Structures are given as C-alpha cells and as structure tokens.
mmCIF file of C-alpha atoms in Angstrom:
data_model
loop_
_atom_site.group_PDB
_atom_site.id
_atom_site.type_symbol
_atom_site.label_atom_id
_atom_site.label_comp_id
_atom_site.label_asym_id
_atom_site.label_seq_id
_atom_site.Cartn_x
_atom_site.Cartn_y
_atom_site.Cartn_z
ATOM 1 C CA MET A 12 0.000 0.000 0.000
ATOM 2 C CA ALA A 13 1.438 3.373 -0.993
ATOM 3 C CA LEU A 14 1.156 6.363 1.287
ATOM 4 C CA VAL A 15 0.306 9.752 -0.167
ATOM 5 C CA PRO A 16 3.280 12.168 -0.021
ATOM 6 C CA MET A 17 2.756 15.068 2.349
ATOM 7 C CA ILE A 18 3.126 18.587 1.021
ATOM 8 C CA GLU A 19 3.765 20.607 4.165
ATOM 9 C CA ILE A 20 4.633 20.314 7.825
ATOM 10 C CA ILE A 21 3.425 22.440 10.707
ATOM 11 C CA GLY A 22 6.143 23.306 13.168
ATOM 12 C CA SER A 23 9.858 22.819 12.826
ATOM 13 C CA PRO A 24 11.972 19.754 13.511
ATOM 14 C CA ARG A 25 14.987 20.149 15.737
ATOM 15 C CA SER A 26 17.928 21.401 13.687
ATOM 16 C CA SER A 27 19.798 18.171 14.434
ATOM 17 C CA ASP A 28 17.047 16.014 12.893
ATOM 18 C CA GLU A 29 16.962 15.123 9.202
ATOM 19 C CA ILE A 30 13.521 14.848 7.571
ATOM 20 C CA LEU A 31 13.357 11.491 5.815
ATOM 21 C CA THR A 32 9.768 11.425 4.592
ATOM 22 C CA ARG A 33 6.480 13.290 4.841
ATOM 23 C CA ARG A 34 3.201 11.519 4.192
ATOM 24 C CA THR A 35 -0.507 11.681 4.827
ATOM 25 C CA LEU A 36 -2.066 8.749 6.634
ATOM 26 C CA ASP A 37 -5.218 7.363 5.023
ATOM 27 C CA THR A 38 -7.171 6.279 8.102
ATOM 28 C CA GLU A 39 -9.977 4.811 6.010
ATOM 29 C CA GLN A 40 -7.539 2.565 4.134
ATOM 30 C CA ASP A 41 -5.522 1.025 6.976
ATOM 31 C CA ALA A 42 -4.756 1.483 10.686
ATOM 32 C CA PRO A 43 -2.480 4.494 11.268
ATOM 33 C CA ALA A 44 0.049 2.424 13.243
ATOM 34 C CA THR A 45 0.267 -0.061 10.360
ATOM 35 C CA GLN A 46 0.952 2.749 7.902
ATOM 36 C CA ILE A 47 3.688 4.145 10.149
ATOM 37 C CA VAL A 48 5.403 0.749 10.378
ATOM 38 C CA GLU A 49 5.132 0.346 6.589
ATOM 39 C CA ALA A 50 6.811 3.736 6.095
ATOM 40 C CA ILE A 51 9.660 2.803 8.477
ATOM 41 C CA ALA A 52 10.063 -0.579 6.753
ATOM 42 C CA GLU A 53 10.316 1.211 3.416
ATOM 43 C CA LEU A 54 13.029 3.516 4.803
ATOM 44 C CA GLU A 55 14.945 0.504 6.149
ATOM 45 C CA ASN A 56 14.390 -1.555 2.992
ATOM 46 C CA THR A 57 12.782 -4.411 4.918
ATOM 47 C CA GLY A 58 9.355 -5.913 5.458
ATOM 48 C CA PRO A 59 6.983 -4.522 8.099
ATOM 49 C CA THR A 60 6.827 -7.913 9.837
ATOM 50 C CA GLU A 61 10.593 -7.733 10.420
ATOM 51 C CA LEU A 62 10.158 -4.696 12.683
ATOM 52 C CA PRO A 63 9.211 -4.832 16.375
ATOM 53 C CA PRO A 64 5.610 -3.970 17.270
ATOM 54 C CA ILE A 65 5.020 -0.236 17.321
ATOM 55 C CA TYR A 66 2.457 -0.579 20.103
ATOM 56 C CA ASN A 67 5.350 -0.912 22.562
ATOM 57 C CA CYS A 68 5.971 2.797 21.858
ATOM 58 C CA ILE A 69 2.522 4.284 21.392
ATOM 59 C CA ASP A 70 -0.154 1.885 22.655
ATOM 60 C CA ASP A 71 -3.440 3.206 21.236
ATOM 61 C CA LEU A 72 -2.476 6.887 21.096
ATOM 62 C CA ILE A 73 -2.388 7.101 17.295
ATOM 63 C CA ALA A 74 -5.610 5.136 16.829
ATOM 64 C CA ASN A 75 -7.394 7.334 19.382
ATOM 65 C CA LEU A 76 -6.192 10.501 17.665
ATOM 66 C CA PHE A 77 -8.249 9.522 14.624
ATOM 67 C CA SER A 78 -11.100 7.458 16.124
ATOM 68 C CA SER A 79 -12.086 10.077 18.727
ATOM 69 C CA PRO A 80 -10.444 13.222 17.423
ATOM 70 C CA PRO A 81 -10.530 16.390 19.433
ATOM 71 C CA PRO A 82 -12.132 19.427 17.790
ATOM 72 C CA GLY A 83 -10.177 20.836 14.854
ATOM 73 C CA GLU A 84 -9.248 23.970 16.738
ATOM 74 C CA ALA A 85 -7.403 21.813 19.303
ATOM 75 C CA ASP A 86 -4.690 21.024 16.701
ATOM 76 C CA ALA A 87 -3.627 17.788 18.432
ATOM 77 C CA ASN A 88 -0.225 16.285 17.580
ATOM 78 C CA ILE A 89 1.690 13.235 18.753
ATOM 79 C CA THR A 90 5.472 12.904 18.589
ATOM 80 C CA PHE A 91 7.224 9.696 19.606
ATOM 81 C CA THR A 92 10.400 7.725 18.943
ATOM 82 C CA TYR A 93 10.509 4.338 17.233
ATOM 83 C CA ARG A 94 13.720 2.572 16.117
ATOM 84 C CA GLY A 95 15.742 5.787 16.272
ATOM 85 C CA TYR A 96 13.234 7.762 14.201
ATOM 86 C CA ARG A 97 11.280 10.715 15.544
ATOM 87 C CA ILE A 98 7.728 10.431 14.231
ATOM 88 C CA HIS A 99 5.358 13.387 14.304
ATOM 89 C CA VAL A 100 1.660 12.758 13.528
ATOM 90 C CA GLN A 101 -0.884 15.544 13.293
ATOM 91 C CA GLN A 102 -4.613 15.271 13.864
ATOM 92 C CA ASN A 103 -5.227 15.921 10.149
ATOM 93 C CA GLY A 104 -3.241 12.773 9.230
ATOM 94 C CA ARG A 105 0.008 14.433 8.225
ATOM 95 C CA MET A 106 3.052 12.470 9.312
ATOM 96 C CA THR A 107 6.735 13.382 9.293
ATOM 97 C CA ILE A 108 9.492 10.862 9.973
ATOM 98 C CA LEU A 109 12.846 12.256 11.033
ATOM 99 C CA GLN A 110 16.184 10.563 11.635
ATOM 100 C CA SER A 111 17.188 11.827 15.040
ATOM 101 C CA THR A 112 20.860 12.675 15.293
ATOM 102 C CA SER A 113 20.754 13.732 18.921
#
C-alpha cells in the first residue's frame, strides 16, 4: 500500500534532525500504526513484519487521535520515537518521519 506524499509540515523539527519522509495517513484505508510501520520498513528496505511492534511505543495513542479526534481547533499532535526515528503525527493525518541525530 502506498502512502500519499505530504506537502507541508506544521512546526519545525529540531535542527539536528533530518527529515526522511512526509506523508498523509489514510485512516480509512488502513490502521495508522500499520501505515507508520510500513513507512519505516520502506526507509529501512525491509518488510513490516521484520520490525518490532510499534504498540510498545505508542499503545493506542495514534488510533485514538483519529477514532475520537478532538475538535479541529485543538490542533492535536503526537510525537514519539521508534527505532531511532522521531515520528510526528498531526490530527489531520500528516506524518513526518525524522532521523534523530541527537
């Protein structure tokens, strides 16, 4: 499944972080956590099943962001670390994956 490339990011990554990819999660197509793992697997040139479960890092936070979203004016965001990547997900489905160098 291909993820749609993201056009813009809100906020700024730390200057020591390199942006690797920007995408928009399609929450009607697949679970957000699954799409995140697929994006990381693509970056690492491996299969998603070769990676450790992402739920060890985020539990149901990502799923809840989309299943029971706060009002749009809340502008909710989640940032977490998985396998040395800093992953930033916005309430509107925009995702940025950064390689943390710090």
